[in-house]
Amino acid sequence: MSLTFCLIVSLTSNLIMSSSICFIVSLASNLILSSSFCFMVTSSLMCFILFMIYVWFDMADSITAAEELPSPRLIKSHLPPDLLPSEIWTVKPKLLYVYRNPKDVAISYCHHYRLFNEYTGSQDLFIEAFLQDKVMFSPFWKHVLAYWNRRDLPQLKFITFDDMKKDLRSVLKSVAEHLNVTIPADREDEVLDHLSFARMSKNPMVNFEAERKEMGKLDQHFIRKGETGQWKKTLSEELVKRFDSWSNSFLAGSDFPYYS
């Protein structure tokens, strides 16, 4: 059975410091859209459903754009499962869900707010809003767990940013298998190089450099470091305890294994 389209989902803050979503979007783009395995993404290959809930630059109607994409289509979304079209669960396209540790998410999301939302407050103040689920596209854990609890559906693949950083080759193979695509053995290293942080940060199709310059944000970048565990360097002991208490209140009774 051929792949008609692939939906990539994450809470927006999970995508921030966006090497995570750049990795998986570029990976999926190449696997399902390039039969010749030409791995350099040089044009926009996907449509973003509900990229923002407000007008941001001169953005086209994403629904119409998605409808007009040739098959196989690659679509990104921040929507929770209950807000996705019902056909998602009957037609059963391939789904990829990307999770990232909320401690790192909050730090990266704060930078994102400063870049795109004109936020001028402190990081601690932003994290306070994050912990109260008062930032855009909240609530965090309800979004994550809604997909985690559907992880046994054969069309859904749950992916973590930490796994991509630890062993991108294994994630590459796992996603390829999920999409029913075979990667030529002699091209794996080329794909991994293309998906590296160094490559993604310089790729104009994913790094938002043109938009950043248009906004006059010359001292900020959409793709910043692409690292895990940044929270260990910047969060106070008190904030770490608050994150743990907040997270554990949602994870009580859950078998979710990736929070630390």
mmCIF file of C-alpha atoms in Angstrom:
data_model
loop_
_atom_site.group_PDB
_atom_site.id
_atom_site.type_symbol
_atom_site.label_atom_id
_atom_site.label_comp_id
_atom_site.label_asym_id
_atom_site.label_seq_id
_atom_site.Cartn_x
_atom_site.Cartn_y
_atom_site.Cartn_z
ATOM 1 C CA MET A 1 0.000 0.000 0.000
ATOM 2 C CA SER A 2 1.508 3.331 -1.029
ATOM 3 C CA LEU A 3 1.782 6.228 1.387
ATOM 4 C CA THR A 4 -0.753 8.977 0.700
ATOM 5 C CA PHE A 5 0.399 11.422 3.333
ATOM 6 C CA CYS A 6 2.291 11.694 6.582
ATOM 7 C CA LEU A 7 1.230 13.935 9.462
ATOM 8 C CA ILE A 8 3.941 15.205 11.812
ATOM 9 C CA VAL A 9 2.561 16.444 15.137
ATOM 10 C CA SER A 10 4.051 18.161 18.153
ATOM 11 C CA LEU A 11 3.079 20.774 20.652
ATOM 12 C CA THR A 12 4.679 23.902 19.266
ATOM 13 C CA SER A 13 6.995 24.299 22.232
ATOM 14 C CA ASN A 14 8.319 20.788 21.570
ATOM 15 C CA LEU A 15 9.516 22.043 18.209
ATOM 16 C CA ILE A 16 11.311 25.069 19.527
ATOM 17 C CA MET A 17 15.094 25.069 19.377
ATOM 18 C CA SER A 18 13.847 23.446 16.304
ATOM 19 C CA SER A 19 16.564 21.009 15.445
ATOM 20 C CA SER A 20 14.092 18.408 16.760
ATOM 21 C CA ILE A 21 11.404 19.110 14.199
ATOM 22 C CA CYS A 22 13.954 20.003 11.516
ATOM 23 C CA PHE A 23 15.503 16.570 11.981
ATOM 24 C CA ILE A 24 12.249 14.688 11.695
ATOM 25 C CA VAL A 25 10.631 16.855 9.028
ATOM 26 C CA SER A 26 13.669 16.711 6.790
ATOM 27 C CA LEU A 27 14.018 13.014 7.469
ATOM 28 C CA ALA A 28 10.404 12.289 6.566
ATOM 29 C CA SER A 29 10.477 14.690 3.634
ATOM 30 C CA ASN A 30 13.366 12.886 2.053
ATOM 31 C CA LEU A 31 12.040 9.420 2.731
ATOM 32 C CA ILE A 32 8.546 9.869 1.356
ATOM 33 C CA LEU A 33 9.055 12.569 -1.243
ATOM 34 C CA SER A 34 12.347 11.731 -2.909
ATOM 35 C CA SER A 35 12.441 8.423 -4.724
ATOM 36 C CA SER A 36 15.922 9.278 -5.988
ATOM 37 C CA PHE A 37 17.144 9.906 -2.434
ATOM 38 C CA CYS A 38 18.431 13.378 -3.199
ATOM 39 C CA PHE A 39 18.677 14.475 0.403
ATOM 40 C CA MET A 40 19.282 18.189 0.147
ATOM 41 C CA VAL A 41 16.023 19.928 1.023
ATOM 42 C CA THR A 42 16.072 23.061 -1.112
ATOM 43 C CA SER A 43 12.381 23.862 -1.369
ATOM 44 C CA SER A 44 9.387 23.834 0.924
ATOM 45 C CA LEU A 45 8.118 20.264 0.966
ATOM 46 C CA MET A 46 5.298 20.488 3.443
ATOM 47 C CA CYS A 47 2.281 22.366 4.649
ATOM 48 C CA PHE A 48 1.846 23.501 8.254
ATOM 49 C CA ILE A 49 -1.735 23.228 9.507
ATOM 50 C CA LEU A 50 -2.440 25.804 12.224
ATOM 51 C CA PHE A 51 1.100 27.160 12.249
ATOM 52 C CA MET A 52 -0.070 30.064 14.369
ATOM 53 C CA ILE A 53 -3.474 31.167 15.557
ATOM 54 C CA TYR A 54 -2.850 34.714 14.417
ATOM 55 C CA VAL A 55 -1.725 36.318 11.174
ATOM 56 C CA TRP A 56 2.034 35.931 10.861
ATOM 57 C CA PHE A 57 3.689 37.398 7.805
ATOM 58 C CA ASP A 58 1.802 36.809 4.559
ATOM 59 C CA MET A 59 0.722 33.228 5.122
ATOM 60 C CA ALA A 60 -1.540 31.405 2.702
ATOM 61 C CA ASP A 61 -4.567 29.359 3.721
ATOM 62 C CA SER A 62 -2.891 26.211 5.044
ATOM 63 C CA ILE A 63 -5.983 24.031 4.533
ATOM 64 C CA THR A 64 -6.174 24.943 0.853
ATOM 65 C CA ALA A 65 -2.424 24.531 0.514
ATOM 66 C CA ALA A 66 -2.613 21.045 2.024
ATOM 67 C CA GLU A 67 -5.447 20.052 -0.282
ATOM 68 C CA GLU A 68 -3.431 21.152 -3.302
ATOM 69 C CA LEU A 69 -0.240 19.312 -2.375
ATOM 70 C CA PRO A 70 0.549 16.353 -4.645
ATOM 71 C CA SER A 71 0.576 12.911 -3.057
ATOM 72 C CA PRO A 72 2.371 11.818 -0.974
ATOM 73 C CA ARG A 73 1.800 14.846 1.251
ATOM 74 C CA LEU A 74 3.780 15.822 4.311
ATOM 75 C CA ILE A 75 1.797 17.923 6.795
ATOM 76 C CA LYS A 76 2.847 19.412 10.137
ATOM 77 C CA SER A 77 0.454 20.313 12.921
ATOM 78 C CA HIS A 78 0.349 21.364 16.571
ATOM 79 C CA LEU A 79 -3.206 20.123 17.048
ATOM 80 C CA PRO A 80 -4.131 17.656 19.799
ATOM 81 C CA PRO A 81 -5.688 14.427 18.506
ATOM 82 C CA ASP A 82 -9.241 15.418 19.368
ATOM 83 C CA LEU A 83 -8.991 18.414 17.028
ATOM 84 C CA LEU A 84 -7.636 16.473 14.073
ATOM 85 C CA PRO A 85 -10.076 15.506 11.301
ATOM 86 C CA SER A 86 -11.934 12.300 12.133
ATOM 87 C CA GLU A 87 -10.610 10.781 8.907
ATOM 88 C CA ILE A 88 -7.168 10.653 10.530
ATOM 89 C CA TRP A 89 -8.387 7.661 12.522
ATOM 90 C CA THR A 90 -10.267 5.953 9.685
ATOM 91 C CA VAL A 91 -8.042 6.595 6.666
ATOM 92 C CA LYS A 92 -5.052 6.008 8.955
ATOM 93 C CA PRO A 93 -2.216 8.030 7.408
ATOM 94 C CA LYS A 94 1.195 7.674 8.981
ATOM 95 C CA LEU A 95 1.686 9.898 12.048
ATOM 96 C CA LEU A 96 4.949 10.971 13.659
ATOM 97 C CA TYR A 97 4.798 12.601 17.094
ATOM 98 C CA VAL A 98 7.813 14.458 18.497
ATOM 99 C CA TYR A 99 8.329 14.820 22.279
ATOM 100 C CA ARG A 100 10.922 16.882 24.114
ATOM 101 C CA ASN A 101 11.639 17.312 27.831
ATOM 102 C CA PRO A 102 9.464 20.222 29.035
ATOM 103 C CA LYS A 103 12.347 21.751 30.993
ATOM 104 C CA ASP A 104 14.256 22.248 27.747
ATOM 105 C CA VAL A 105 11.029 23.107 25.946
ATOM 106 C CA ALA A 106 10.292 26.006 28.295
ATOM 107 C CA ILE A 107 13.756 27.512 27.839
ATOM 108 C CA SER A 108 13.626 27.230 24.060
ATOM 109 C CA TYR A 109 10.041 28.416 23.911
ATOM 110 C CA CYS A 110 11.042 31.550 25.828
ATOM 111 C CA HIS A 111 13.606 32.317 23.107
ATOM 112 C CA HIS A 112 10.929 31.634 20.496
ATOM 113 C CA TYR A 113 8.577 34.097 22.191
ATOM 114 C CA ARG A 114 11.313 36.728 22.175
ATOM 115 C CA LEU A 115 12.008 36.131 18.497
ATOM 116 C CA PHE A 116 8.472 35.941 17.127
ATOM 117 C CA ASN A 117 6.136 37.256 19.824
ATOM 118 C CA GLU A 118 7.985 40.366 21.031
ATOM 119 C CA TYR A 119 8.325 38.962 24.551
ATOM 120 C CA THR A 120 10.569 41.178 26.698
ATOM 121 C CA GLY A 121 10.125 39.640 30.157
ATOM 122 C CA SER A 122 12.497 37.418 32.097
ATOM 123 C CA GLN A 123 12.953 33.700 31.536
ATOM 124 C CA ASP A 124 11.694 32.973 35.057
ATOM 125 C CA LEU A 125 8.500 34.920 34.408
ATOM 126 C CA PHE A 126 7.948 33.024 31.168
ATOM 127 C CA ILE A 127 8.519 29.691 32.886
ATOM 128 C CA GLU A 128 5.963 30.678 35.522
ATOM 129 C CA ALA A 129 3.416 31.132 32.726
ATOM 130 C CA PHE A 130 4.543 27.847 31.148
ATOM 131 C CA LEU A 131 3.982 25.946 34.393
ATOM 132 C CA GLN A 132 0.496 27.433 34.612
ATOM 133 C CA ASP A 133 -0.258 26.379 31.003
ATOM 134 C CA LYS A 134 -0.747 30.020 30.050
ATOM 135 C CA VAL A 135 1.510 30.100 26.992
ATOM 136 C CA MET A 136 0.327 29.544 23.449
ATOM 137 C CA PHE A 137 -0.706 25.977 22.537
ATOM 138 C CA SER A 138 -0.842 24.817 26.157
ATOM 139 C CA PRO A 139 -1.520 22.568 28.024
ATOM 140 C CA PHE A 140 1.762 20.737 27.542
ATOM 141 C CA TRP A 141 1.246 17.402 29.280
ATOM 142 C CA LYS A 142 -2.327 16.863 28.139
ATOM 143 C CA HIS A 143 -1.108 17.238 24.563
ATOM 144 C CA VAL A 144 1.792 14.818 25.034
ATOM 145 C CA LEU A 145 -0.198 12.189 26.906
ATOM 146 C CA ALA A 146 -3.072 12.313 24.427
ATOM 147 C CA TYR A 147 -0.696 11.007 21.773
ATOM 148 C CA TRP A 148 1.268 8.763 24.119
ATOM 149 C CA ASN A 149 -1.947 6.968 25.044
ATOM 150 C CA ARG A 150 -2.481 6.278 21.321
ATOM 151 C CA ARG A 151 1.065 5.032 20.737
ATOM 152 C CA ASP A 152 -0.075 1.455 20.085
ATOM 153 C CA LEU A 153 -1.976 2.513 16.980
ATOM 154 C CA PRO A 154 -0.039 1.046 14.042
ATOM 155 C CA GLN A 155 -0.078 4.355 12.142
ATOM 156 C CA LEU A 156 1.474 6.361 15.021
ATOM 157 C CA LYS A 157 5.198 6.599 15.758
ATOM 158 C CA PHE A 158 6.212 8.350 19.009
ATOM 159 C CA ILE A 159 9.672 9.941 18.763
ATOM 160 C CA THR A 160 11.776 11.821 21.308
ATOM 161 C CA PHE A 161 14.306 14.576 20.724
ATOM 162 C CA ASP A 162 16.691 12.889 23.166
ATOM 163 C CA ASP A 163 16.691 9.713 21.058
ATOM 164 C CA MET A 164 17.457 11.740 17.945
ATOM 165 C CA LYS A 165 20.423 13.341 19.692
ATOM 166 C CA LYS A 166 21.691 10.053 21.143
ATOM 167 C CA ASP A 167 21.336 7.854 18.068
ATOM 168 C CA LEU A 168 19.970 9.578 14.978
ATOM 169 C CA ARG A 169 20.869 6.602 12.797
ATOM 170 C CA SER A 170 18.528 4.337 14.756
ATOM 171 C CA VAL A 171 15.735 6.917 14.607
ATOM 172 C CA LEU A 172 16.303 7.279 10.869
ATOM 173 C CA LYS A 173 15.903 3.546 10.354
ATOM 174 C CA SER A 174 12.889 3.401 12.656
ATOM 175 C CA VAL A 175 11.090 6.218 10.838
ATOM 176 C CA ALA A 176 11.947 4.708 7.460
ATOM 177 C CA GLU A 177 10.443 1.407 8.565
ATOM 178 C CA HIS A 178 7.342 3.198 9.848
ATOM 179 C CA LEU A 179 6.928 4.925 6.478
ATOM 180 C CA ASN A 180 7.555 1.665 4.599
ATOM 181 C CA VAL A 181 10.630 3.112 2.913
ATOM 182 C CA THR A 182 13.967 1.429 2.293
ATOM 183 C CA ILE A 183 17.105 3.551 2.617
ATOM 184 C CA PRO A 184 20.020 2.482 0.388
ATOM 185 C CA ALA A 185 22.825 1.429 2.708
ATOM 186 C CA ASP A 186 25.343 3.496 0.784
ATOM 187 C CA ARG A 187 23.291 6.673 1.349
ATOM 188 C CA GLU A 188 22.730 6.496 5.118
ATOM 189 C CA ASP A 189 25.743 8.634 5.994
ATOM 190 C CA GLU A 190 24.675 11.249 3.452
ATOM 191 C CA VAL A 191 21.225 11.428 5.029
ATOM 192 C CA LEU A 192 22.651 11.706 8.528
ATOM 193 C CA ASP A 193 24.955 14.514 7.437
ATOM 194 C CA HIS A 194 22.010 16.364 5.909
ATOM 195 C CA LEU A 195 20.048 15.945 9.146
ATOM 196 C CA SER A 196 22.872 17.178 11.365
ATOM 197 C CA PHE A 197 22.447 20.337 13.411
ATOM 198 C CA ALA A 198 25.192 22.066 11.428
ATOM 199 C CA ARG A 199 23.339 21.423 8.175
ATOM 200 C CA MET A 200 19.880 22.231 9.509
ATOM 201 C CA SER A 201 20.998 25.527 11.018
ATOM 202 C CA LYS A 202 22.244 26.660 7.592
ATOM 203 C CA ASN A 203 19.332 25.324 5.538
ATOM 204 C CA PRO A 204 17.131 28.277 4.466
ATOM 205 C CA MET A 205 14.124 25.991 4.105
ATOM 206 C CA VAL A 206 14.029 25.292 7.844
ATOM 207 C CA ASN A 207 16.055 27.948 9.687
ATOM 208 C CA PHE A 208 13.671 30.945 9.311
ATOM 209 C CA GLU A 209 16.639 33.234 8.694
ATOM 210 C CA ALA A 210 14.790 35.255 6.052
ATOM 211 C CA GLU A 211 11.863 35.864 8.412
ATOM 212 C CA ARG A 212 14.227 36.729 11.271
ATOM 213 C CA LYS A 213 15.980 39.354 9.166
ATOM 214 C CA GLU A 214 12.659 40.719 7.915
ATOM 215 C CA MET A 215 11.659 41.266 11.539
ATOM 216 C CA GLY A 216 14.946 43.008 12.312
ATOM 217 C CA LYS A 217 15.963 40.366 14.895
ATOM 218 C CA LEU A 218 19.595 40.368 13.840
ATOM 219 C CA ASP A 219 20.946 39.112 17.166
ATOM 220 C CA GLN A 220 18.612 36.096 17.508
ATOM 221 C CA HIS A 221 18.248 32.785 15.687
ATOM 222 C CA PHE A 222 15.391 30.297 15.315
ATOM 223 C CA ILE A 223 17.758 27.322 15.425
ATOM 224 C CA ARG A 224 20.105 28.039 18.325
ATOM 225 C CA LYS A 225 22.000 25.105 19.851
ATOM 226 C CA GLY A 226 20.234 21.821 19.176
ATOM 227 C CA GLU A 227 21.263 20.355 22.523
ATOM 228 C CA THR A 228 19.542 18.410 25.274
ATOM 229 C CA GLY A 229 19.830 19.175 28.973
ATOM 230 C CA GLN A 230 20.157 22.957 28.654
ATOM 231 C CA TRP A 231 17.867 23.242 31.672
ATOM 232 C CA LYS A 232 20.648 21.860 33.888
ATOM 233 C CA LYS A 233 22.697 24.984 33.134
ATOM 234 C CA THR A 234 19.982 27.610 33.475
ATOM 235 C CA LEU A 235 17.185 26.507 35.824
ATOM 236 C CA SER A 236 17.451 27.122 39.545
ATOM 237 C CA GLU A 237 17.037 24.229 41.960
ATOM 238 C CA GLU A 238 13.683 25.686 42.986
ATOM 239 C CA LEU A 239 12.420 25.787 39.395
ATOM 240 C CA VAL A 240 13.587 22.212 38.780
ATOM 241 C CA LYS A 241 11.589 21.077 41.813
ATOM 242 C CA ARG A 242 8.542 22.966 40.546
ATOM 243 C CA PHE A 243 8.884 21.368 37.122
ATOM 244 C CA ASP A 244 9.093 17.934 38.716
ATOM 245 C CA SER A 245 6.071 18.538 40.929
ATOM 246 C CA TRP A 246 4.066 19.950 38.008
ATOM 247 C CA SER A 247 5.005 17.085 35.702
ATOM 248 C CA ASN A 248 4.422 14.381 38.291
ATOM 249 C CA SER A 249 0.917 15.706 38.924
ATOM 250 C CA PHE A 250 0.074 14.864 35.294
ATOM 251 C CA LEU A 251 2.132 11.683 35.064
ATOM 252 C CA ALA A 252 0.725 10.016 38.186
ATOM 253 C CA GLY A 253 -0.749 6.696 37.084
ATOM 254 C CA SER A 254 0.821 6.973 33.622
ATOM 255 C CA ASP A 255 3.474 4.661 32.197
ATOM 256 C CA PHE A 256 5.131 7.531 30.313
ATOM 257 C CA PRO A 257 8.890 6.803 30.622
ATOM 258 C CA TYR A 258 10.673 9.781 29.083
ATOM 259 C CA TYR A 259 10.425 12.500 31.728
ATOM 260 C CA SER A 260 13.463 13.173 33.901
#
